Amino acid sequence: MPVSVIKDFIEKSRLKSPWLVHFDCGSCNGCDIEVLACLTPLYDVERFGILNIGNPKHADMLLVTGTVNHRNKKVLKNLYDQMPHPKVVLALGACGTSGGVFREAYNVVGGVDKVIPVDVYVPGCAVKPEAIIDGVVTALGRLAEKRAEASASAKE
Amino acid sequence: MPDTLLFLLIVVPFLAALGCLLLRQEQLRSLIIIGTGGLLTLCALMLMASTPFSAAPKSILGISVSMLIQAADFFLLGVIGYYGYKHRNLLIQGLAVLQFVLLACFETFMVAPGKEYATFYGDTLSLVMVLVICIVGSLICIHAIPYMKEHEHHLQLEGSKQPRFFAIMVLFLGAMNGLVLTNDLSFFYFFFELTTICSFLLIGHDQTEIAETNAVRALWMNALGGAALLVGIMWIYSKTGTMDMQAIISAGPKAALLLPLALLCFAGFTKAAQAPFQSWLLGAMVAPTPTSALLHSSTMVKAGVYLVIRFAPAFAGTFLSLGVALAGAFTFLAMAVLAMGQSNGKKILAYSTVSNLGLIMACAGINTKAAITAAILLIIFHALTKALLFLCVGTIEQRIGSRDIEDMRGLLTAMPWTAVILVAGILTMILPPFGMLLGKWVAIESSSQQLFVIVMLALGSAVTVAYWARWAGQIMSVSSLGAREPELQPMLTRGPLAALLGGAVLLSALWPWVYNRVAGPGPGLANPASAAVMGFMIVVIGSGFLWAVNAMRQARTARMTRPYLCGAPENVEGTYVGPINQDMPVILGNAYFTSLVTEDRLTCWVNMGAGLMLVLMIGGAL
Amino acid sequence: MKSLFLALIGMAVAPVVGGLVSGLDRILTARCQSRKGPPLIQPFYDAAKLWGKEVTATNPWQAFCAVMYLVAAAASVGLLCAGSDLLLIFFVQAVGAVFLVMGAYAVPSPYSQIGAQRELLQMVAYEPLIILTIVGIRLMTGSFRVDAVFALDQPLLFKLPLLFLVLGYALTIKLRKSPFDISACHHAHQEIVRGVYTEFSGPYLALIEIAHWYEVILVLGLVSLFWATSIAGMILLVAATYAAEILVDNVSSRMTWRWMLGSVWLSGLVLSGINLVWLYAR
Ligand code: SF4
């Protein structure tokens, strides 16, 4: 019984303490500013246990802004690989989701999902703080789903 | 029984030295060294059963002991004078002539046949010293067998100089045994000078220019100490009319004796390389590593602290005692700060030796029963650990060709076994529940009444932790995923290392017993690290250790990630892909605070400060 | 036997209280910044989540160091609760500090390496001050033991006001609060990422968080000794000190290690020197 209590608490905690790492993958900085705005007193995402932790090795969520270009796609992949499971990825802004207005540029890969699997797409140019918070909450749902899938496949 | 043991402990090394010189065959020499080491260890252990004892052997092999020593005294001074002449050093020549004349006057005019007394005496302090000398010293000599072979191979010498080297090494052990067991001041003087000569010869062994310079420096500094010792002895004799050390000590503090005792302390300070005399010990590291290990751990410098601790009861409670404590504590702090600015591994070890000896001196100066106990315990644990660390660095140096700690970064990959031993050795130096830290604990507790001493000890111990932890940390700094090759070493290299570490750990576990054995009965000697406290620590930290080892084993199977470099891609290990797709090396380095801790500039200030401390110490005796 | 019991209770209760104090810390910090802040038990959510994450490592030695850090921190709290020797408590917590540094050194990443070196400097800064405070307590009580403090009939604070300040200084460094969040910061706005913590992840970071709670309790325990004569005084003093720490943390910016070492050694030594001289002069 105590073991299952602890396990339940850990499962609950996963949703209560999403730590973010935010990566500017060639953004115009418009979206970046909005990400930081989430931390300000107006939005105060720490209410939900959200911390911008700045280090993939500690993070549960990767927030990517910007178009992703041929130079920094390896960095994006690296950061993703350094995050421990379970983890989710959010592509922020028009650029992050699809490459946005830069899509046709010669150096642009065009979207985070070309490099790593993306769980939640948050549109906007720039993306609104409310939308980011909404995206994080949706991502928490994805996190729970992923856990359920993982434990189901572990049982099989 | 003690007579036989005395003979074995003091005379046998002399004979073994002769054997090393005459029988120039390699296997035979190894056999002699291992045999002598084993015999000495055995005798030292047997001596445990028969302390305290006193003995007055009249003659060895039919020759009167005191005659022999007198003759040898003059011979030694002749040798010192000869080397002074050879190296054109006026100071050494002068000191040798001065001592020669003084000794001659002393022996012919002053010394009158007095009443009989024991010329040899053994109590706990001497016993501890004998054990340290015989066991640690022998292990160092044994480790030196494969080391010197490699060393000469590396230097590509024509004829081997090993017979001479090993002869002096074992002779040194005999000289030290004599020094700590004798109860006669004139014998003490002889053995004291003998260790000076031995260390001079060992430091200059490689006969390079720098080796000779440093050897000469060691000689003049120690000859200065020898002269101070001789004057002190003559002075004491003229006041008390006896050479019986126990009689002088047990008479308690006397105002008339303070100045000669201050001279004795001065001699101890030179021998223990206390600031401002640390430069000879720092220079000694040009010698092959076993020499440094021997000088730093079980012999030579320990003779200096032994002298001060031995005579401590004779100046207890005087200003001289406070002076010794202040000078010792100052050395402890200053040398720790200097070590912080070093990246040369051997120099860090050297500064740390001087620093720790300063702590021991400070204990001797605080001069309560508990402080003296702390000093003796520190001698034991310092000898074990410092010998281990020196031998490790020597072994590493022969393999990687550098003694710089920056080059030891990630040593775990290249030399996994030695690296782990080295890190464990460093941890026994700074952490509880190991002996060095427990000794420091007793030292700090007993010095709480001396404001300046305690402030310097507090500062020094913090700096000490920093420079050791830095070194240990970067040895384990590894990100390689490849399998490590097992490390191959000769048994004679590996055995002593394992034995020294095992000894340090085992004795730490036995701390309550060791403490009681050293402290003896008496009031005010409550052991802070009592059996209950040690039990708690060993159970909690020990089970934590097991958990940690287990966690480490599990982590081996975990998914490995690369070091965090802001996600910069990595094609080759230890590099990242930089501009125009070049592999840029990741270069890591420690801060050595060279703008704050400049060795030259700081040494100058430290020497001035330490000089003032010495003046204070000696002046306090006036 | 009784002291062993107390030690075990202390080691069991301390992380719970320490975690709550950390939660309170976060709420108060948020209020200082006119935010609402996380729930009180947020630190437990964080630790539990980290514990449940995938195990990744760069060097297995990190795992060893993280465990030893936690064990040493717990042992020092246990010794404090058992009323043991203050110097011993201090030395045992130093074991933890050394292993944290070694763990940070274990990975050749510039961020954790610089963090490790800075942490060593922080240790150099706070250790002498804590030793001197302990010596001051020894001069008052005649013993190095914690239980001797409880035998006094007057709060230590009255006789050791300057040493209390010095201790506050040292503890700010020990807890890595601004202006001394030099080696690592609890918030992610540092030039060296997260300093000594950078390379620990998942369960190992959870161990380190728990060890940090133990350290908070150790620190508050030391503070409480200065008003050991009444429970109310103890709580008041601890609360006031911790509130002051949080305030300082929020109103000051990060300083350089040079400034830290210089100012701390100078002012710390002068203040504790004056206070100790009063005691010697008695
Ligand atoms: S989506 Fe708009 S604001 Fe965001 S990075 Fe792209 S261009 Fe800038």
PDB file of C-alpha atoms in Angstrom, chain B residues 340 409 423 427 430-432 437 441 444-445 448-451 454-455 458-459 461-463 465-466 469-470 472-474 476-479 484 528 533 536-537 540-541 544-545 547-549 551-552 555-556 558-566 586 588-591 593 595-596, chain C residues 4 7 11 54-61 63-64 67-68 70-71 75 78-79 84-85 87-88 91-92 94-95 98-99 101-102 105-111 113 117 120-121 123-124 127-128 131-132 135 138-139 144 193 198-199 204 207 257-258 265 269 273 276-277 280:
ATOM      1  CA  MET B 340      46.015  26.845  -3.223  1.00  0.00           C
ATOM      2  CA  ARG B 409      42.335  15.526 -15.254  1.00  0.00           C
ATOM      3  CA  VAL B 423      41.253   9.980  -4.521  1.00  0.00           C
ATOM      4  CA  LEU B 427      39.619  11.947   1.116  1.00  0.00           C
ATOM      5  CA  ILE B 430      40.247  15.880   4.747  1.00  0.00           C
ATOM      6  CA  LEU B 431      37.083  14.058   5.722  1.00  0.00           C
ATOM      7  CA  PRO B 432      35.699  12.376   8.800  1.00  0.00           C
ATOM      8  CA  LEU B 437      40.385  15.099  10.362  1.00  0.00           C
ATOM      9  CA  TRP B 441      39.271  18.135  15.484  1.00  0.00           C
ATOM     10  CA  ILE B 444      40.941  22.723  17.318  1.00  0.00           C
ATOM     11  CA  GLU B 445      39.088  21.741  20.472  1.00  0.00           C
ATOM     12  CA  SER B 448      39.992  27.171  21.687  1.00  0.00           C
ATOM     13  CA  GLN B 449      41.602  29.250  24.429  1.00  0.00           C
ATOM     14  CA  GLN B 450      44.136  30.881  22.096  1.00  0.00           C
ATOM     15  CA  LEU B 451      42.437  33.512  19.964  1.00  0.00           C
ATOM     16  CA  ILE B 454      42.279  29.319  16.597  1.00  0.00           C
ATOM     17  CA  VAL B 455      41.632  32.003  13.990  1.00  0.00           C
ATOM     18  CA  ALA B 458      40.023  27.975  11.215  1.00  0.00           C
ATOM     19  CA  LEU B 459      41.166  29.833   8.115  1.00  0.00           C
ATOM     20  CA  SER B 461      41.572  24.275   7.544  1.00  0.00           C
ATOM     21  CA  ALA B 462      39.043  25.783   5.128  1.00  0.00           C
ATOM     22  CA  VAL B 463      41.739  26.454   2.546  1.00  0.00           C
ATOM     23  CA  VAL B 465      39.814  21.349   2.172  1.00  0.00           C
ATOM     24  CA  ALA B 466      39.598  23.473  -0.961  1.00  0.00           C
ATOM     25  CA  ALA B 469      38.935  18.633  -3.029  1.00  0.00           C
ATOM     26  CA  ARG B 470      39.902  20.413  -6.231  1.00  0.00           C
ATOM     27  CA  ALA B 472      40.415  14.814  -6.106  1.00  0.00           C
ATOM     28  CA  GLY B 473      37.516  16.193  -8.103  1.00  0.00           C
ATOM     29  CA  GLN B 474      39.279  16.583 -11.364  1.00  0.00           C
ATOM     30  CA  MET B 476      37.424  11.703 -11.576  1.00  0.00           C
ATOM     31  CA  SER B 477      36.419  14.134 -14.306  1.00  0.00           C
ATOM     32  CA  VAL B 478      35.617  11.748 -17.138  1.00  0.00           C
ATOM     33  CA  SER B 479      33.009  11.543 -19.845  1.00  0.00           C
ATOM     34  CA  ARG B 484      38.650   1.141 -19.624  1.00  0.00           C
ATOM     35  CA  PRO B 528      35.605  13.785  21.504  1.00  0.00           C
ATOM     36  CA  VAL B 533      30.205   8.809  18.086  1.00  0.00           C
ATOM     37  CA  PHE B 536      27.298   6.241  14.682  1.00  0.00           C
ATOM     38  CA  MET B 537      29.487   7.778  12.018  1.00  0.00           C
ATOM     39  CA  VAL B 540      25.683   5.937   8.888  1.00  0.00           C
ATOM     40  CA  ILE B 541      28.509   6.940   6.574  1.00  0.00           C
ATOM     41  CA  GLY B 544      25.762   5.447   2.919  1.00  0.00           C
ATOM     42  CA  PHE B 545      28.964   4.370   1.232  1.00  0.00           C
ATOM     43  CA  TRP B 547      24.358   2.661  -0.992  1.00  0.00           C
ATOM     44  CA  ALA B 548      26.526   5.034  -3.000  1.00  0.00           C
ATOM     45  CA  VAL B 549      28.575   2.198  -4.480  1.00  0.00           C
ATOM     46  CA  ALA B 551      23.979   3.604  -6.995  1.00  0.00           C
ATOM     47  CA  MET B 552      27.191   3.969  -8.958  1.00  0.00           C
ATOM     48  CA  ALA B 555      24.322   4.292 -13.014  1.00  0.00           C
ATOM     49  CA  ARG B 556      26.690   2.293 -15.220  1.00  0.00           C
ATOM     50  CA  ALA B 558      21.831   4.061 -17.247  1.00  0.00           C
ATOM     51  CA  ARG B 559      21.511   5.979 -20.475  1.00  0.00           C
ATOM     52  CA  MET B 560      24.665   8.047 -20.880  1.00  0.00           C
ATOM     53  CA  THR B 561      24.367  11.669 -21.891  1.00  0.00           C
ATOM     54  CA  ARG B 562      27.161  13.929 -22.994  1.00  0.00           C
ATOM     55  CA  PRO B 563      28.453  16.850 -20.910  1.00  0.00           C
ATOM     56  CA  TYR B 564      26.294  19.938 -21.304  1.00  0.00           C
ATOM     57  CA  LEU B 565      27.878  22.360 -23.776  1.00  0.00           C
ATOM     58  CA  CYS B 566      24.725  24.332 -24.593  1.00  0.00           C
ATOM     59  CA  VAL B 586      36.944  21.761 -24.886  1.00  0.00           C
ATOM     60  CA  LEU B 588      39.046  23.018 -18.969  1.00  0.00           C
ATOM     61  CA  GLY B 589      41.325  24.361 -16.289  1.00  0.00           C
ATOM     62  CA  ASN B 590      41.282  25.262 -12.652  1.00  0.00           C
ATOM     63  CA  ALA B 591      41.663  28.711 -11.259  1.00  0.00           C
ATOM     64  CA  PHE B 593      44.322  32.510  -8.183  1.00  0.00           C
ATOM     65  CA  SER B 595      46.789  37.180  -9.220  1.00  0.00           C
ATOM     66  CA  LEU B 596      46.231  36.737  -5.493  1.00  0.00           C
TER      67      LEU B 596
ATOM     68  CA  LEU C   4      20.478   7.704  18.997  1.00  0.00           C
ATOM     69  CA  ALA C   7      19.167  11.388  15.891  1.00  0.00           C
ATOM     70  CA  MET C  11      16.836  12.456  10.316  1.00  0.00           C
ATOM     71  CA  GLU C  54      14.597   8.400 -16.328  1.00  0.00           C
ATOM     72  CA  VAL C  55      18.082   7.763 -14.972  1.00  0.00           C
ATOM     73  CA  THR C  56      20.686   9.408 -17.123  1.00  0.00           C
ATOM     74  CA  ALA C  57      24.277  10.112 -16.199  1.00  0.00           C
ATOM     75  CA  THR C  58      27.467  11.275 -17.796  1.00  0.00           C
ATOM     76  CA  ASN C  59      29.786   9.643 -15.293  1.00  0.00           C
ATOM     77  CA  PRO C  60      28.634   6.993 -12.800  1.00  0.00           C
ATOM     78  CA  TRP C  61      30.753   8.676 -10.147  1.00  0.00           C
ATOM     79  CA  ALA C  63      25.663   8.912  -8.554  1.00  0.00           C
ATOM     80  CA  PHE C  64      28.157   8.079  -5.815  1.00  0.00           C
ATOM     81  CA  VAL C  67      24.268   9.750  -2.489  1.00  0.00           C
ATOM     82  CA  MET C  68      27.184  10.678  -0.248  1.00  0.00           C
ATOM     83  CA  LEU C  70      22.624  13.286   0.993  1.00  0.00           C
ATOM     84  CA  VAL C  71      23.948  10.829   3.569  1.00  0.00           C
ATOM     85  CA  ALA C  75      24.047  12.512   9.335  1.00  0.00           C
ATOM     86  CA  GLY C  78      21.100  13.557  13.092  1.00  0.00           C
ATOM     87  CA  LEU C  79      24.131  14.579  15.131  1.00  0.00           C
ATOM     88  CA  SER C  84      26.501  16.030  19.717  1.00  0.00           C
ATOM     89  CA  ASP C  85      29.709  17.990  19.281  1.00  0.00           C
ATOM     90  CA  LEU C  87      32.634  20.758  15.428  1.00  0.00           C
ATOM     91  CA  LEU C  88      31.775  17.192  14.490  1.00  0.00           C
ATOM     92  CA  PHE C  91      32.904  18.416   9.777  1.00  0.00           C
ATOM     93  CA  VAL C  92      30.241  15.930   8.756  1.00  0.00           C
ATOM     94  CA  ALA C  94      31.711  19.339   5.095  1.00  0.00           C
ATOM     95  CA  VAL C  95      31.734  15.749   3.817  1.00  0.00           C
ATOM     96  CA  VAL C  98      33.030  18.106  -0.647  1.00  0.00           C
ATOM     97  CA  PHE C  99      31.058  15.382  -2.379  1.00  0.00           C
ATOM     98  CA  VAL C 101      31.861  19.608  -5.424  1.00  0.00           C
ATOM     99  CA  MET C 102      33.356  16.297  -6.526  1.00  0.00           C
ATOM    100  CA  TYR C 105      33.803  18.082 -11.032  1.00  0.00           C
ATOM    101  CA  ALA C 106      32.981  14.605 -12.324  1.00  0.00           C
ATOM    102  CA  VAL C 107      31.719  15.868 -15.671  1.00  0.00           C
ATOM    103  CA  PRO C 108      33.976  17.828 -18.000  1.00  0.00           C
ATOM    104  CA  SER C 109      31.398  20.473 -18.740  1.00  0.00           C
ATOM    105  CA  PRO C 110      32.558  24.040 -18.271  1.00  0.00           C
ATOM    106  CA  TYR C 111      29.435  25.047 -16.362  1.00  0.00           C
ATOM    107  CA  GLN C 113      33.394  22.773 -13.435  1.00  0.00           C
ATOM    108  CA  GLN C 117      35.442  25.865  -8.255  1.00  0.00           C
ATOM    109  CA  LEU C 120      35.039  25.589  -3.192  1.00  0.00           C
ATOM    110  CA  LEU C 121      35.553  29.316  -2.809  1.00  0.00           C
ATOM    111  CA  MET C 123      33.388  26.871   1.333  1.00  0.00           C
ATOM    112  CA  VAL C 124      36.626  28.751   1.922  1.00  0.00           C
ATOM    113  CA  GLU C 127      33.928  27.537   6.910  1.00  0.00           C
ATOM    114  CA  PRO C 128      36.229  29.706   9.053  1.00  0.00           C
ATOM    115  CA  ILE C 131      34.308  27.450  13.157  1.00  0.00           C
ATOM    116  CA  LEU C 132      34.794  30.782  14.907  1.00  0.00           C
ATOM    117  CA  VAL C 135      34.479  28.571  19.252  1.00  0.00           C
ATOM    118  CA  ARG C 138      32.434  26.946  23.344  1.00  0.00           C
ATOM    119  CA  LEU C 139      33.729  29.927  25.286  1.00  0.00           C
ATOM    120  CA  PHE C 144      31.635  22.027  22.292  1.00  0.00           C
ATOM    121  CA  VAL C 193      23.497  27.613 -16.214  1.00  0.00           C
ATOM    122  CA  THR C 198      24.054  21.431 -13.998  1.00  0.00           C
ATOM    123  CA  GLU C 199      25.092  17.871 -14.649  1.00  0.00           C
ATOM    124  CA  TYR C 204      20.287  12.268  -8.546  1.00  0.00           C
ATOM    125  CA  LEU C 207      18.732  13.371  -3.845  1.00  0.00           C
ATOM    126  CA  TRP C 257      33.794  35.594  -5.654  1.00  0.00           C
ATOM    127  CA  ARG C 258      36.523  38.147  -5.075  1.00  0.00           C
ATOM    128  CA  TRP C 265      37.031  37.257   5.521  1.00  0.00           C
ATOM    129  CA  LEU C 269      37.118  38.143  11.035  1.00  0.00           C
ATOM    130  CA  GLY C 273      37.513  38.838  16.571  1.00  0.00           C
ATOM    131  CA  LEU C 276      35.766  36.687  20.907  1.00  0.00           C
ATOM    132  CA  VAL C 277      37.968  39.269  22.599  1.00  0.00           C
ATOM    133  CA  TYR C 280      38.375  36.148  26.472  1.00  0.00           C
TER     134      TYR C 280
END
